[in-house]
mmCIF file of C-alpha atoms and ligand atoms in Angstrom:
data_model
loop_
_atom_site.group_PDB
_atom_site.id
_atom_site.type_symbol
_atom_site.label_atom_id
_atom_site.label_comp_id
_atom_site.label_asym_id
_atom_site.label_seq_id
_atom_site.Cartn_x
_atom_site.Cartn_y
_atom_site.Cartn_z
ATOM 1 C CA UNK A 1 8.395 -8.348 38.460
ATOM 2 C CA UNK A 2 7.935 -12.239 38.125
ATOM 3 C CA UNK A 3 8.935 -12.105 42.589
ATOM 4 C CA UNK A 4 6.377 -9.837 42.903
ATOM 5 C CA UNK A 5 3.535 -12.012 41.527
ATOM 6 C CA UNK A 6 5.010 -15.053 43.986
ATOM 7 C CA UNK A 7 5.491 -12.934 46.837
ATOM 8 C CA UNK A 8 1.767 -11.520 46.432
ATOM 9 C CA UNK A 9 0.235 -14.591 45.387
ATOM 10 C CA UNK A 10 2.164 -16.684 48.657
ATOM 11 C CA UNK A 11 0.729 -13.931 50.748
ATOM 12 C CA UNK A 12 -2.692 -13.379 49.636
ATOM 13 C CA UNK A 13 -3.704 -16.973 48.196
ATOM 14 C CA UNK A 14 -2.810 -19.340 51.009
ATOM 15 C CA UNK A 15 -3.318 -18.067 54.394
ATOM 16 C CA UNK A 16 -6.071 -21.281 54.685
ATOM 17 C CA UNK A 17 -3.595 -23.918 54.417
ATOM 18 C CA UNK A 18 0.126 -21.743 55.718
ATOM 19 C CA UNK A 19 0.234 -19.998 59.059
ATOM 20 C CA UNK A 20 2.157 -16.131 58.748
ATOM 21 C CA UNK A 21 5.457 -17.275 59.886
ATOM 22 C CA UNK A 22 5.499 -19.813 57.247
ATOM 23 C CA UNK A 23 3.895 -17.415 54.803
ATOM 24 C CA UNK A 24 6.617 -14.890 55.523
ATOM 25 C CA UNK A 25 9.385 -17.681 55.069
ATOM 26 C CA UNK A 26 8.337 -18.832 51.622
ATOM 27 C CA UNK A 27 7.527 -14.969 50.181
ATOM 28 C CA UNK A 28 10.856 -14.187 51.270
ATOM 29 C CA UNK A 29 12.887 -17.395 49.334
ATOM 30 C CA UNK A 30 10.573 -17.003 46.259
ATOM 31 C CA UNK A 31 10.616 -12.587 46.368
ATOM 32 C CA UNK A 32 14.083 -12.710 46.148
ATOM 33 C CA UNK A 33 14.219 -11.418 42.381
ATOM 34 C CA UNK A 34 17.783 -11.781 41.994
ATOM 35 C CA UNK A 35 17.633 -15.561 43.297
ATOM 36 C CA UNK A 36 14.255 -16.126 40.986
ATOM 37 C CA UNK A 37 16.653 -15.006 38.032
ATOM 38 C CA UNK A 38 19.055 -17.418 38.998
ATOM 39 C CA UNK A 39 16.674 -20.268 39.315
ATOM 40 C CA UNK A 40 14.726 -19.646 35.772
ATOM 41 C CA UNK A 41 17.797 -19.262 34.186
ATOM 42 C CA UNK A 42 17.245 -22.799 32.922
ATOM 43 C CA UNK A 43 13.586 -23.183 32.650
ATOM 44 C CA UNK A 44 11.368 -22.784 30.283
ATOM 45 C CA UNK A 45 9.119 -20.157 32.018
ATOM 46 C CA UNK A 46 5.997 -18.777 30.810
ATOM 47 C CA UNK A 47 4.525 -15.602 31.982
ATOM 48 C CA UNK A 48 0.459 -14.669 31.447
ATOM 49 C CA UNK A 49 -0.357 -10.919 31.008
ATOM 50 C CA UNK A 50 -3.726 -8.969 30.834
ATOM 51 C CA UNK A 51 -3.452 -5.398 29.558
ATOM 52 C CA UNK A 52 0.498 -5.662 28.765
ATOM 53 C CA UNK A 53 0.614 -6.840 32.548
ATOM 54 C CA UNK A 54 1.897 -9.505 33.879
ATOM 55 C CA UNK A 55 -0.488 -11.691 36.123
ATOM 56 C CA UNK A 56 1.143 -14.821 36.531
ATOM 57 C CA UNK A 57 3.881 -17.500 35.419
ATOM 58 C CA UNK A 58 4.571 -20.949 35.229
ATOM 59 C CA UNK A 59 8.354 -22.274 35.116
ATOM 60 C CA UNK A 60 9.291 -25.868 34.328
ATOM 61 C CA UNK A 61 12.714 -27.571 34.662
ATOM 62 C CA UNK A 62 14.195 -30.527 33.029
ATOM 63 C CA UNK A 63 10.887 -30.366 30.790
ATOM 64 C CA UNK A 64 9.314 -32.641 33.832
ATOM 65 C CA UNK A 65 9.159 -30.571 36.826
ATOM 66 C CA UNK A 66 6.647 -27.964 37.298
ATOM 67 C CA UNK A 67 9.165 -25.751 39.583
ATOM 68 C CA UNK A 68 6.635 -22.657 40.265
ATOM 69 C CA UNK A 69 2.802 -21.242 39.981
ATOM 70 C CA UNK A 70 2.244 -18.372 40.551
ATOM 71 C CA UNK A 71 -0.899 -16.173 40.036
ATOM 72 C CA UNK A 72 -1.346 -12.738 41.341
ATOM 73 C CA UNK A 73 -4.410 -12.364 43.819
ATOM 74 C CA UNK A 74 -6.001 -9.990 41.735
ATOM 75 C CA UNK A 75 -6.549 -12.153 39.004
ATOM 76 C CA UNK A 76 -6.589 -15.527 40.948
ATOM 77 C CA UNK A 77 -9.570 -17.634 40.305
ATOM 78 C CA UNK A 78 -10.040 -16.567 36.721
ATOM 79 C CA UNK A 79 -8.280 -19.444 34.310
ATOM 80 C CA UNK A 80 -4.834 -17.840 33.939
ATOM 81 C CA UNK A 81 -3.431 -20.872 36.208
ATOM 82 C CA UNK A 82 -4.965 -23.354 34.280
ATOM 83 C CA UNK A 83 -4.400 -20.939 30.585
ATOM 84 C CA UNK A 84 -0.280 -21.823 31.741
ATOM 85 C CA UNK A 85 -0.635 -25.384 33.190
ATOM 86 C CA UNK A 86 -2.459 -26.395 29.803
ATOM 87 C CA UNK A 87 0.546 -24.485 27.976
ATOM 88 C CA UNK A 88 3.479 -26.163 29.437
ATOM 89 C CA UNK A 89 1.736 -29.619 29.646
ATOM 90 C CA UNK A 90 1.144 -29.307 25.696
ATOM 91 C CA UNK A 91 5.092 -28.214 25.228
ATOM 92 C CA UNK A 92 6.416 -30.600 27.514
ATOM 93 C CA UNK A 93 4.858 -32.964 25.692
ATOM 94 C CA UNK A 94 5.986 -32.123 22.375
ATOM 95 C CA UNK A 95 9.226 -32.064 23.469
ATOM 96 C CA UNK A 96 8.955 -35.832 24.317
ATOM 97 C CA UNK A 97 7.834 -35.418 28.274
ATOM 98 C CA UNK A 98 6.490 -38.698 29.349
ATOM 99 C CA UNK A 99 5.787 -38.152 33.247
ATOM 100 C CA UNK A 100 5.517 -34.192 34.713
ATOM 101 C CA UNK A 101 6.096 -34.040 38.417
ATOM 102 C CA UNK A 102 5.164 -30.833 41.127
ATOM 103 C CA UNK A 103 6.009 -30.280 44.394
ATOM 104 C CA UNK A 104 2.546 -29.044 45.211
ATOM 105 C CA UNK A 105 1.536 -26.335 48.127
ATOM 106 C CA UNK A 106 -1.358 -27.729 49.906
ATOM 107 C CA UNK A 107 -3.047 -24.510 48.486
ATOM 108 C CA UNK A 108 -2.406 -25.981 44.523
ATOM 109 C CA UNK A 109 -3.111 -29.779 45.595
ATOM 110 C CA UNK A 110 -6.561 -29.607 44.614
ATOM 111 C CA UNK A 111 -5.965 -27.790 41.462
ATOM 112 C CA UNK A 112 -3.269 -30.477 40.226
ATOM 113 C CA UNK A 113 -5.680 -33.200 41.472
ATOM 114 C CA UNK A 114 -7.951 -31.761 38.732
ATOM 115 C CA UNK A 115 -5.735 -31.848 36.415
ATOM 116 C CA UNK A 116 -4.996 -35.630 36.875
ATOM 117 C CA UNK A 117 -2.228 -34.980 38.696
ATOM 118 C CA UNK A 118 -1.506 -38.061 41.460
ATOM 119 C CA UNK A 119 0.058 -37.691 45.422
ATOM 120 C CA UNK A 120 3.069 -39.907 45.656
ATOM 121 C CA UNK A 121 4.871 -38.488 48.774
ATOM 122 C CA UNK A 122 4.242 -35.712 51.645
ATOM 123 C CA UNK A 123 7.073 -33.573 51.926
ATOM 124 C CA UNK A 124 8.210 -31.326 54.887
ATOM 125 C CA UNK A 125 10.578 -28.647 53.767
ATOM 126 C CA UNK A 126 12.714 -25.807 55.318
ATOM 127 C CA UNK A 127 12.149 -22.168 54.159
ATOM 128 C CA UNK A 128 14.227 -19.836 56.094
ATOM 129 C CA UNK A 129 14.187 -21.629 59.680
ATOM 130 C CA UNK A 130 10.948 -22.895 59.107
ATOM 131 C CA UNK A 131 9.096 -25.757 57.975
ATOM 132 C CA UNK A 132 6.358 -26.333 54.926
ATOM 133 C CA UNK A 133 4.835 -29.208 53.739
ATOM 134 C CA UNK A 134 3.857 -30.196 50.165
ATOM 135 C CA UNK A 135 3.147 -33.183 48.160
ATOM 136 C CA UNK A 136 5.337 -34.739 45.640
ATOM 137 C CA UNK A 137 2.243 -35.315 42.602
ATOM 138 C CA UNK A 138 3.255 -37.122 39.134
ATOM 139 C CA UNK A 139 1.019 -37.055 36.055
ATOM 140 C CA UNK A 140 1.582 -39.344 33.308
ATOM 141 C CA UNK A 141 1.114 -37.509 29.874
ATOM 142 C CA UNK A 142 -0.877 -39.580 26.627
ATOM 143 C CA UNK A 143 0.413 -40.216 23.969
ATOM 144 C CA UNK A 144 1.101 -37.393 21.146
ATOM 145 C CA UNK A 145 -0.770 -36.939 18.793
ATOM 146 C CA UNK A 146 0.730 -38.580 15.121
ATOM 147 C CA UNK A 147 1.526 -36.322 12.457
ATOM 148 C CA UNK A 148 0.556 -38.818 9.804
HETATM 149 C C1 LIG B 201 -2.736 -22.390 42.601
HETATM 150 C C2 LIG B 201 -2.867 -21.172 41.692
HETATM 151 C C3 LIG B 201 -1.653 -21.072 40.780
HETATM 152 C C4 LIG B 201 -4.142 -21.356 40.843
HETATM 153 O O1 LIG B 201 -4.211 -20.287 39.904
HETATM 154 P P1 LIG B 201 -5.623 -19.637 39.457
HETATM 155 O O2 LIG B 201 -5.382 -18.795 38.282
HETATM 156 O O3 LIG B 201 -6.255 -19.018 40.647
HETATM 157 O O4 LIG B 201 -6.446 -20.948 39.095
HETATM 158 P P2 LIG B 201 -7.573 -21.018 37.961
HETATM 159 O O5 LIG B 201 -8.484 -19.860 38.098
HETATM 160 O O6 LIG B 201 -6.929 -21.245 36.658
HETATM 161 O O7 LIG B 201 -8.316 -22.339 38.400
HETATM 162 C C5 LIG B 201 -8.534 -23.347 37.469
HETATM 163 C C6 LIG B 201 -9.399 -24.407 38.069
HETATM 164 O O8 LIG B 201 -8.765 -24.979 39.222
HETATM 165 C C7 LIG B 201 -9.610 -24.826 40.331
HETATM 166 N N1 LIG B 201 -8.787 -24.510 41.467
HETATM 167 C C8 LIG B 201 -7.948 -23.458 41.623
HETATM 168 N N2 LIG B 201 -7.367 -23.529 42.828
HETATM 169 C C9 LIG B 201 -7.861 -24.648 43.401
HETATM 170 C C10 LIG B 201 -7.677 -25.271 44.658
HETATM 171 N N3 LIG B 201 -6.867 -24.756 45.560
HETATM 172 N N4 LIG B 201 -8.346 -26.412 44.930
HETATM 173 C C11 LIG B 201 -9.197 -26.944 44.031
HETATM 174 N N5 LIG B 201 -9.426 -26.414 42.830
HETATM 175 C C12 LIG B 201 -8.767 -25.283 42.534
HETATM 176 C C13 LIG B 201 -10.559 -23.710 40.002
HETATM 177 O O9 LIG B 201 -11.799 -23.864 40.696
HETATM 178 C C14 LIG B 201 -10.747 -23.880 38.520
HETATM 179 O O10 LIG B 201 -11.689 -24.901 38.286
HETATM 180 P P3 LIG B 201 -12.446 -25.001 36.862
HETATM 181 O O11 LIG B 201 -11.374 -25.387 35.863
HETATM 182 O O12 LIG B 201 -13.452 -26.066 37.077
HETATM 183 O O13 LIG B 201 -13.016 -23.648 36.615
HETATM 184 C C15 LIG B 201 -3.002 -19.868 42.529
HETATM 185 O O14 LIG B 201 -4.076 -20.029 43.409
HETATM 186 C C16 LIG B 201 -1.759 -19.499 43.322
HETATM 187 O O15 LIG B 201 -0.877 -18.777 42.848
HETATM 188 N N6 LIG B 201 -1.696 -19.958 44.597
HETATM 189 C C17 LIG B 201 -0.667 -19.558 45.535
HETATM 190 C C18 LIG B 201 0.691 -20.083 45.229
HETATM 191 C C19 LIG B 201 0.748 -21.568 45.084
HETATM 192 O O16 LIG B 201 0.320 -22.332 45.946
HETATM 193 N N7 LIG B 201 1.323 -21.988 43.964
HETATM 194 C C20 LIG B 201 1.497 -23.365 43.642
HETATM 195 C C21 LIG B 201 2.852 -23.825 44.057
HETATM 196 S S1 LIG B 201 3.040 -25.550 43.673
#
């Protein structure tokens, strides 16, 4: 379910910035929805639906890194990715977060750019033989609010 929206989303959303063969690679490592259940075992993950459906999910480890984003073509471009980033940026601050952190795809740079997010490194990973590049972005969260 949850590999379905990454696999789609990989596929349809960044043929601008990926070539196919690195497409392919990355659909593959995130579509593997036995592996995905493995790696969100110990997230907090938070899936958006419309109609009972779901359309996309956020997952967030060590309540600092943003570990996945993932929004199904269909409803891409409509607020659901910023409806979860705003989500698990409020939580991870109320559970004491100071700093977030996301490897971002260079399809999701500008988003987390708009979201005050800041470039500290360019990364080139391997995905299945071949190689991707991201950028290592940190955002430092305010203060919380006071209860008092
Ligand atoms: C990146 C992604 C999660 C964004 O989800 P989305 O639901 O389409 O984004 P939204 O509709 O919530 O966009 C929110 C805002 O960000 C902006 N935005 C979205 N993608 C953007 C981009 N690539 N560059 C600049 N701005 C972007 C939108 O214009 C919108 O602006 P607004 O707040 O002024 O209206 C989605 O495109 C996706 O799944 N991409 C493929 C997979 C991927 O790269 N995931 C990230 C891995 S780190």
């Amino acid at each position: 379910m949850l590999s379905e929206i990454a696999r789609e989303a990989i596929l349809g959303l960044t043929g601008e910035d990926y070539d196919e063969d690195q497409q392919e690679a990355w659909a593959e490592s995130a579509g593997d929805e036995a592996a995905l259940a493995r790696r969100l075992a110990d997230h907090l993950t938070l899936v958006a639906t419309r109609e009972g459906e779901p359309v996309g999910f956020i997952a967030l480890a060590d309540n600092r890194l943003i570990d996945m984003l993932f929004v199904h073509p269909e409803a891409a471009g409509q607020g659901v990715g910023a409806l979860l980033y705003d989500a698990v940026e409020k939580l991870a601050g109320a559970r004491g977060a100071k700093v977030l952190a996301v490897d971002a795809s260079d399809t999701a740079l500008g988003f987390f750019q708009k979201r005050g997010f800041v470039p500290k490194s360019r990364n080139t990973v391997p995905r299945g033989g071949v190689w991707l590049g991201n950028t290592t972005m940190e955002k430092t969260l305010g203060e919380p609010p006071t209860t008092h």
